[in-house]
mmCIF file of C-alpha atoms in Angstrom:
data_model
loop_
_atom_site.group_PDB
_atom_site.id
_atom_site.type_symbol
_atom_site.label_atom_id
_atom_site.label_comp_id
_atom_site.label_asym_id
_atom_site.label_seq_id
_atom_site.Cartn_x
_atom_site.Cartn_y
_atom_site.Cartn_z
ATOM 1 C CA UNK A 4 6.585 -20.668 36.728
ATOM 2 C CA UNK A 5 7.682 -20.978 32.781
ATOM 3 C CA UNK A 6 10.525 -20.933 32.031
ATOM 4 C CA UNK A 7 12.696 -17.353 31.321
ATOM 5 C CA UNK A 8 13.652 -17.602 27.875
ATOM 6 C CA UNK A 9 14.673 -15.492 24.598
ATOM 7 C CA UNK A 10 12.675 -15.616 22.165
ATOM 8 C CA UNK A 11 13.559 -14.432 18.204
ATOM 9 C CA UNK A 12 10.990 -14.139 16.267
ATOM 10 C CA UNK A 13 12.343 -11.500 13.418
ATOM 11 C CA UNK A 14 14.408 -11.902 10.679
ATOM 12 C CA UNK A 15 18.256 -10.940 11.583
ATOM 13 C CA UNK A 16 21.098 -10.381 9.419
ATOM 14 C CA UNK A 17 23.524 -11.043 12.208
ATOM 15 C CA UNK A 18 21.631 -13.277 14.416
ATOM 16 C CA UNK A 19 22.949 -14.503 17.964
ATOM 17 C CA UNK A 20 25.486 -17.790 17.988
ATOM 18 C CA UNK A 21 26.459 -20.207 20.555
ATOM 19 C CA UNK A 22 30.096 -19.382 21.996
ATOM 20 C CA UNK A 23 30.898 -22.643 21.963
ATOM 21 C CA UNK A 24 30.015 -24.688 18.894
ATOM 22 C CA UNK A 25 28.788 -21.450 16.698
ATOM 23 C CA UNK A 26 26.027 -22.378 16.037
ATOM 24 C CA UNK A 27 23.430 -20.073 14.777
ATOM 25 C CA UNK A 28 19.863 -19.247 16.816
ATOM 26 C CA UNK A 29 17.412 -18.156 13.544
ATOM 27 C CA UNK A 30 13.600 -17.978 14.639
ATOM 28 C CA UNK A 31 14.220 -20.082 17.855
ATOM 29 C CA UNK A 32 14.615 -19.961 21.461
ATOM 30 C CA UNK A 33 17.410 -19.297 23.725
ATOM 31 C CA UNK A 34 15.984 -21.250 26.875
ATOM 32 C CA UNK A 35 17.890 -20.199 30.735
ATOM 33 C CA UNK A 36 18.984 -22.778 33.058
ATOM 34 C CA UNK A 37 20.126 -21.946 36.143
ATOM 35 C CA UNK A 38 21.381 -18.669 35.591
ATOM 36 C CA UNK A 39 23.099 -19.754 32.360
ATOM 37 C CA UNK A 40 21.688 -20.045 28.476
ATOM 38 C CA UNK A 41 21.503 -23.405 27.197
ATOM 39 C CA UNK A 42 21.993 -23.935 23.531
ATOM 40 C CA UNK A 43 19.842 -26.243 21.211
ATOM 41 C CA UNK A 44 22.279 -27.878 19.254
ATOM 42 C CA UNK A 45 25.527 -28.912 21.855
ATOM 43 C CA UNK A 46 23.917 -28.262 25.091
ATOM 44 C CA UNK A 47 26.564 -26.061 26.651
ATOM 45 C CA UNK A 48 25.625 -23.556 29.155
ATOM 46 C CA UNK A 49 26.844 -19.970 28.847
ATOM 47 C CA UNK A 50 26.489 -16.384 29.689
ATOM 48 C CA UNK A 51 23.500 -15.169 27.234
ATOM 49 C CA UNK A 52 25.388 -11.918 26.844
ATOM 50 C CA UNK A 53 28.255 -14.091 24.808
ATOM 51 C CA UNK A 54 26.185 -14.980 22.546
ATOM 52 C CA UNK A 55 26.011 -11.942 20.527
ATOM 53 C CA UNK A 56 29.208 -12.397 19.249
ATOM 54 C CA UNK A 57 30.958 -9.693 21.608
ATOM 55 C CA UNK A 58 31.416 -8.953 24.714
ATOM 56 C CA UNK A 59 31.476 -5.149 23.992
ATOM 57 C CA UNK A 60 28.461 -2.967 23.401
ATOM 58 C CA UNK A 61 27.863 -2.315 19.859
ATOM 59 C CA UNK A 62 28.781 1.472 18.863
ATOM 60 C CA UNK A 63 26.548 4.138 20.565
ATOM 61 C CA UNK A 64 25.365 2.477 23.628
ATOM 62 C CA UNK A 65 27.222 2.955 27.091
ATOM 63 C CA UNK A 66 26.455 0.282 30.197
ATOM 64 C CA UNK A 67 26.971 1.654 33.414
ATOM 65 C CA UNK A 68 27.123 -1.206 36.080
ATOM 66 C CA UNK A 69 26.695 -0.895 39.499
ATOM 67 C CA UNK A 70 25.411 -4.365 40.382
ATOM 68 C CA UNK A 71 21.629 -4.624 41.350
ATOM 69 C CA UNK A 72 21.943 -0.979 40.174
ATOM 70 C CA UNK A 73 22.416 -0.700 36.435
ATOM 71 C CA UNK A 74 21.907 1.546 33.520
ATOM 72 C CA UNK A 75 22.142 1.337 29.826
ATOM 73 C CA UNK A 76 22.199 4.360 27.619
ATOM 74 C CA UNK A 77 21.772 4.755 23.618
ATOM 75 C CA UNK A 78 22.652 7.455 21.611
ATOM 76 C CA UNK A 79 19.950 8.183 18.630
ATOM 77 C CA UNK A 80 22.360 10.490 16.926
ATOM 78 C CA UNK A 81 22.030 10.253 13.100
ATOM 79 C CA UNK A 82 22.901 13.523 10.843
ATOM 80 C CA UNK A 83 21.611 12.462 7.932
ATOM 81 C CA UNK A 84 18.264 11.638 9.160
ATOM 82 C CA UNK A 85 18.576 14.901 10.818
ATOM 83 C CA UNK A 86 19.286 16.617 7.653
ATOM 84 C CA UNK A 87 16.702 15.228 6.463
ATOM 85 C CA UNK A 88 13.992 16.308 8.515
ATOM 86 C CA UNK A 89 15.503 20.020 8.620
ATOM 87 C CA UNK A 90 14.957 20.204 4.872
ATOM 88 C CA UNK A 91 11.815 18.840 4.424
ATOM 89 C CA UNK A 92 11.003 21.195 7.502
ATOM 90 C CA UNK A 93 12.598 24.143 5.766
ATOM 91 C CA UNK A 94 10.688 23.421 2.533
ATOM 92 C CA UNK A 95 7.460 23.193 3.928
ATOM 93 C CA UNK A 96 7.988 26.572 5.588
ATOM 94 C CA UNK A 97 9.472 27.866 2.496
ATOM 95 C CA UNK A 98 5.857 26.549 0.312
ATOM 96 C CA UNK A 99 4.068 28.342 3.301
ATOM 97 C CA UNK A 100 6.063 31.347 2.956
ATOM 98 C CA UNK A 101 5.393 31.892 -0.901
ATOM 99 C CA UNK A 102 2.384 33.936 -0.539
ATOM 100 C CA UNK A 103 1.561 34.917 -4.048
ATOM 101 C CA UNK A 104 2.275 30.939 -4.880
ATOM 102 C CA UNK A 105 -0.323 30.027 -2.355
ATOM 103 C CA UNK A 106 -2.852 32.269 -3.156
ATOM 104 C CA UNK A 107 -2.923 31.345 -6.152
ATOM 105 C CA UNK A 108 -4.097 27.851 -5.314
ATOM 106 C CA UNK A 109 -6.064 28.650 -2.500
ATOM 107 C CA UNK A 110 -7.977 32.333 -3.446
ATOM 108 C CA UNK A 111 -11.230 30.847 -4.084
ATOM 109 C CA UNK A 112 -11.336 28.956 -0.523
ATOM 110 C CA UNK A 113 -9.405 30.573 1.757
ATOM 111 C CA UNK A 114 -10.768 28.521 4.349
ATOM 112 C CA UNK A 115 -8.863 25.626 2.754
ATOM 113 C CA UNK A 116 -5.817 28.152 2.638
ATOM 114 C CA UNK A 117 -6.386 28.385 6.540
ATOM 115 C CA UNK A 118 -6.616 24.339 7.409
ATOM 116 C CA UNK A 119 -3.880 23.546 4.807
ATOM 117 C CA UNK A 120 -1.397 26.632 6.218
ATOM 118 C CA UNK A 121 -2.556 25.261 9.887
ATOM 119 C CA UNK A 122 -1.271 22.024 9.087
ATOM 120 C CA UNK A 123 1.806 22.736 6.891
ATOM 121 C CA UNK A 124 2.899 24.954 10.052
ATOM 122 C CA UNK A 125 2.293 21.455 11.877
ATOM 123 C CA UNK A 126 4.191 19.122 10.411
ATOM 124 C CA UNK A 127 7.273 21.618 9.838
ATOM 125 C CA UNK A 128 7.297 21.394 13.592
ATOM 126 C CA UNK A 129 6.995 18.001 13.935
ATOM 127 C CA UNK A 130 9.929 17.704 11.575
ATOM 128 C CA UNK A 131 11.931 20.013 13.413
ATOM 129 C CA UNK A 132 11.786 18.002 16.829
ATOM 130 C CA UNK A 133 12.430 14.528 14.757
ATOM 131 C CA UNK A 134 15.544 16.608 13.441
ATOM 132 C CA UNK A 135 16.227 17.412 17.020
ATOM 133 C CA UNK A 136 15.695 14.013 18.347
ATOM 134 C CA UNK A 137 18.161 12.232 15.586
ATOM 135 C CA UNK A 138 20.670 14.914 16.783
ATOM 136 C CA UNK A 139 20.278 15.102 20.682
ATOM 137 C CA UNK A 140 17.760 12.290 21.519
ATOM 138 C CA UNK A 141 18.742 9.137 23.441
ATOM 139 C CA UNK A 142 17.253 5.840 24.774
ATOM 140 C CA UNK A 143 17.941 4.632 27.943
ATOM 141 C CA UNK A 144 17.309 1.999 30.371
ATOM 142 C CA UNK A 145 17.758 1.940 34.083
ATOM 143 C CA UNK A 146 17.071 -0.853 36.768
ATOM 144 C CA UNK A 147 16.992 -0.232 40.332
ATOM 145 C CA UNK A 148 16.715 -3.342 42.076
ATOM 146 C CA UNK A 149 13.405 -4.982 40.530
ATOM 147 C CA UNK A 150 12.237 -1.646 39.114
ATOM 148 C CA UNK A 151 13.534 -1.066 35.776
ATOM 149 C CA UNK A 152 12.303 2.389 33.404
ATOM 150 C CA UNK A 153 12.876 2.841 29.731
ATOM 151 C CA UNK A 154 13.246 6.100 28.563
ATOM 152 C CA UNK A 155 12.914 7.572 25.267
ATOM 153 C CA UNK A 156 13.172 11.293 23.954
ATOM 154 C CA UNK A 157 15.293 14.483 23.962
ATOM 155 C CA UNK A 158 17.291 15.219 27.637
ATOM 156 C CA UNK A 159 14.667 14.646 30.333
ATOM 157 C CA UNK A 160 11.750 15.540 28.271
ATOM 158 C CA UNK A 161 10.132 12.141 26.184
ATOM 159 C CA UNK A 162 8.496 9.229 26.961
ATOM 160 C CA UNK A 163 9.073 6.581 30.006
ATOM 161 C CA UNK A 164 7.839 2.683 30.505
ATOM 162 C CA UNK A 165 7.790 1.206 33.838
ATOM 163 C CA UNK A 166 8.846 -2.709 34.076
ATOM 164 C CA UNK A 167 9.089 -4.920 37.028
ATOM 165 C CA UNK A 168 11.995 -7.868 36.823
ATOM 166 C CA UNK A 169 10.298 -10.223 38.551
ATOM 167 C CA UNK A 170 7.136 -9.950 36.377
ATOM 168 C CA UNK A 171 8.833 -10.725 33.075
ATOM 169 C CA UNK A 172 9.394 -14.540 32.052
ATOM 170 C CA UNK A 173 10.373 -14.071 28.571
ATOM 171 C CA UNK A 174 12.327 -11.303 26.144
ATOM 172 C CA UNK A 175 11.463 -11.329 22.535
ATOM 173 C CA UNK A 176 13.328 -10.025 19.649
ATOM 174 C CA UNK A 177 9.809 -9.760 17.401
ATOM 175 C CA UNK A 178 8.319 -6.922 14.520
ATOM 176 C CA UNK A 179 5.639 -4.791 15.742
ATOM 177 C CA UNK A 180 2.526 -3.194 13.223
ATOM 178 C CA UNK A 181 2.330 0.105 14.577
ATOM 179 C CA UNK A 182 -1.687 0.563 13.104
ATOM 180 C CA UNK A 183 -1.624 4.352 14.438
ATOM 181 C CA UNK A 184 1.547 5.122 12.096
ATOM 182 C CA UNK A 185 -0.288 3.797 8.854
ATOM 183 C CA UNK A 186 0.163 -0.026 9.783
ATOM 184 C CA UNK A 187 4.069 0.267 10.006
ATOM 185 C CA UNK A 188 6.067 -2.598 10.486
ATOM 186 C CA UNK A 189 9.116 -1.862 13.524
ATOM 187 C CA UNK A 190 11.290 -3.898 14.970
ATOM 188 C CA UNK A 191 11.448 -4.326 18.570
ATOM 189 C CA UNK A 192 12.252 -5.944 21.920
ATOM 190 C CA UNK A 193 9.397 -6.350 23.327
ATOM 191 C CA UNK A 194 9.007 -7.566 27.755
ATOM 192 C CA UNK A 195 6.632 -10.463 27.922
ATOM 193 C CA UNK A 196 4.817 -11.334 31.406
ATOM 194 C CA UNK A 197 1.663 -13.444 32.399
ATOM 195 C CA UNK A 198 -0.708 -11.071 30.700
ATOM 196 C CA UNK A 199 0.719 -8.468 29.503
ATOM 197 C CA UNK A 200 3.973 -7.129 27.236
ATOM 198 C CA UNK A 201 6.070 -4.109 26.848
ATOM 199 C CA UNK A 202 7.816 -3.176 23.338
ATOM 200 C CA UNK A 203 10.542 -0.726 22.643
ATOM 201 C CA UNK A 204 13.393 -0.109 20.792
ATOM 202 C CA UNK A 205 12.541 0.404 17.866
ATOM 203 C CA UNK A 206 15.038 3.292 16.577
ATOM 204 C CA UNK A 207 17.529 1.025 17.779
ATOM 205 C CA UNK A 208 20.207 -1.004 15.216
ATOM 206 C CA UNK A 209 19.966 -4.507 14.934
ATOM 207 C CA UNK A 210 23.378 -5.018 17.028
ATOM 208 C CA UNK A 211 21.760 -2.767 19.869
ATOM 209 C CA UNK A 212 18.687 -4.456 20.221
ATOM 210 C CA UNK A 213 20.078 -8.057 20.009
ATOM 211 C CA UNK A 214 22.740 -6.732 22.492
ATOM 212 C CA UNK A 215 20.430 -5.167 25.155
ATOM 213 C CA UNK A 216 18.076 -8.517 24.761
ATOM 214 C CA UNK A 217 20.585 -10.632 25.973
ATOM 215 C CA UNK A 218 21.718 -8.684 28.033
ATOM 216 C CA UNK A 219 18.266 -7.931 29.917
ATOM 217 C CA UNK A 220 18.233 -12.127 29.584
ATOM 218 C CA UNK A 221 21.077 -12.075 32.053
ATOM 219 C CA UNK A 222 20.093 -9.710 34.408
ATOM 220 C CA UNK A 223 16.403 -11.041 34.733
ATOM 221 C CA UNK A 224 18.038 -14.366 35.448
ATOM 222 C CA UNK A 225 20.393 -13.206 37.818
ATOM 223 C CA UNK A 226 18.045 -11.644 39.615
ATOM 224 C CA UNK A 227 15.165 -14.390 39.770
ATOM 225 C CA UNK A 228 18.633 -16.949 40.861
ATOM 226 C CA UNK A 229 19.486 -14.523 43.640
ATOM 227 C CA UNK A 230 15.813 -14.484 45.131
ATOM 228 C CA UNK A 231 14.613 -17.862 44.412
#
């Protein structure tokens, strides 16, 4: 089977280090052997999780570890870009609301007026649940055994990806065009298998994701040592 490995393939500003001689893993590899990382450049073998410079999970996320049972959880809380979406919320309703304003743009084809106030109404609402989700929203991840979920969205309502431990041989820290969004570029950690891939994380910080790599790099391995 190929070998489990960690793969970076973005450009960090804080990227992972050996524990042992520092030295710094930039658009490489971080290959497992028996249970343990190896490093490129003195050969030592250590826990991956070391290698992000901390044993401590960056600010925001929690780990909760109960063995073969273990979850982690990330807080998405950001005011400002909460703020941020309840103004530009507010102001679109506050365009909307200006009714002799309107009019006066839109009298001569009111079914424009309909179509444009239809979609105005829209994306104030869409703001409003990004404003929510930057103030209440979390991401999460939860193994059971081999049967790990990741969860993303507002309390128990949002989105969930199904993963299976012993199906993954590689976790990449990799950029992501996103060609439904307008072709935006995201940065993510992204599940390899045989044929197929899983990416998410992409509202995380640098520190989180490079954490939560490495540390999915140790659990993977753990688990594929314990039922060789």
């Amino acid at each position: 089977p190929p070998m489990l490995e960690l793969v970076i393939d973005d450009d960090l500003d804080s990227p992972p280090t050996c524990p042992v001689c520092h030295g710094i893993f930039v658009r490489c590899s971080l290959r497992m052997s028996g249970g343990e990382a190896a490093c490129k450049y003195c050969g030592a073998k250590f826990n991956p999780t070391l290698a992000g410079g901390s044993s401590n999970p960056p600010a925001g996320l929690s780990v909760s570890d109960r063995g073969a049972d273990w979850s982690i959880d990330i807080s998405t809380r950001s005011p400002r870009a909460a703020i941020v979406c309840v103004a530009s919320g507010a102001g679109v309703l506050g365009f909307l609301a200006d009714a002799d304003h309107a009019w006066s743009l839109f009298s001569s084809h009111l079914g424009n007026a309909i179509v444009i106030g239809a979609f105005g109404v829209a994306a104030a609402v869409a703001l409003f649940v990004a404003a929510a989700y930057w103030h209440w929203g979390r991401n999460g991840i939860s193994v059971s055994g081999p049967h790990g979920t990741v969860f993303r969205g507002i309390g128990r309502f949002g989105k969930r990806q199904a993963f299976f431990l012993p199906g993954i041989n590689g976790v990449r820290l990799t950029k992501s065009l996103q060609e439904e969004e307008n072709q935006v570029i995201q940065h993510v950690i992204r599940l390899e298998g045989v044929d197929s891939y899983m990416d998410f994380g992409a509202d995380l910080t640098e520190g989180q994701r490079i954490y939560i790599a490495l540390f999915l790099l140790q659990r993977i391995a753990a688990w594929s040592a314990i039922n060789a």
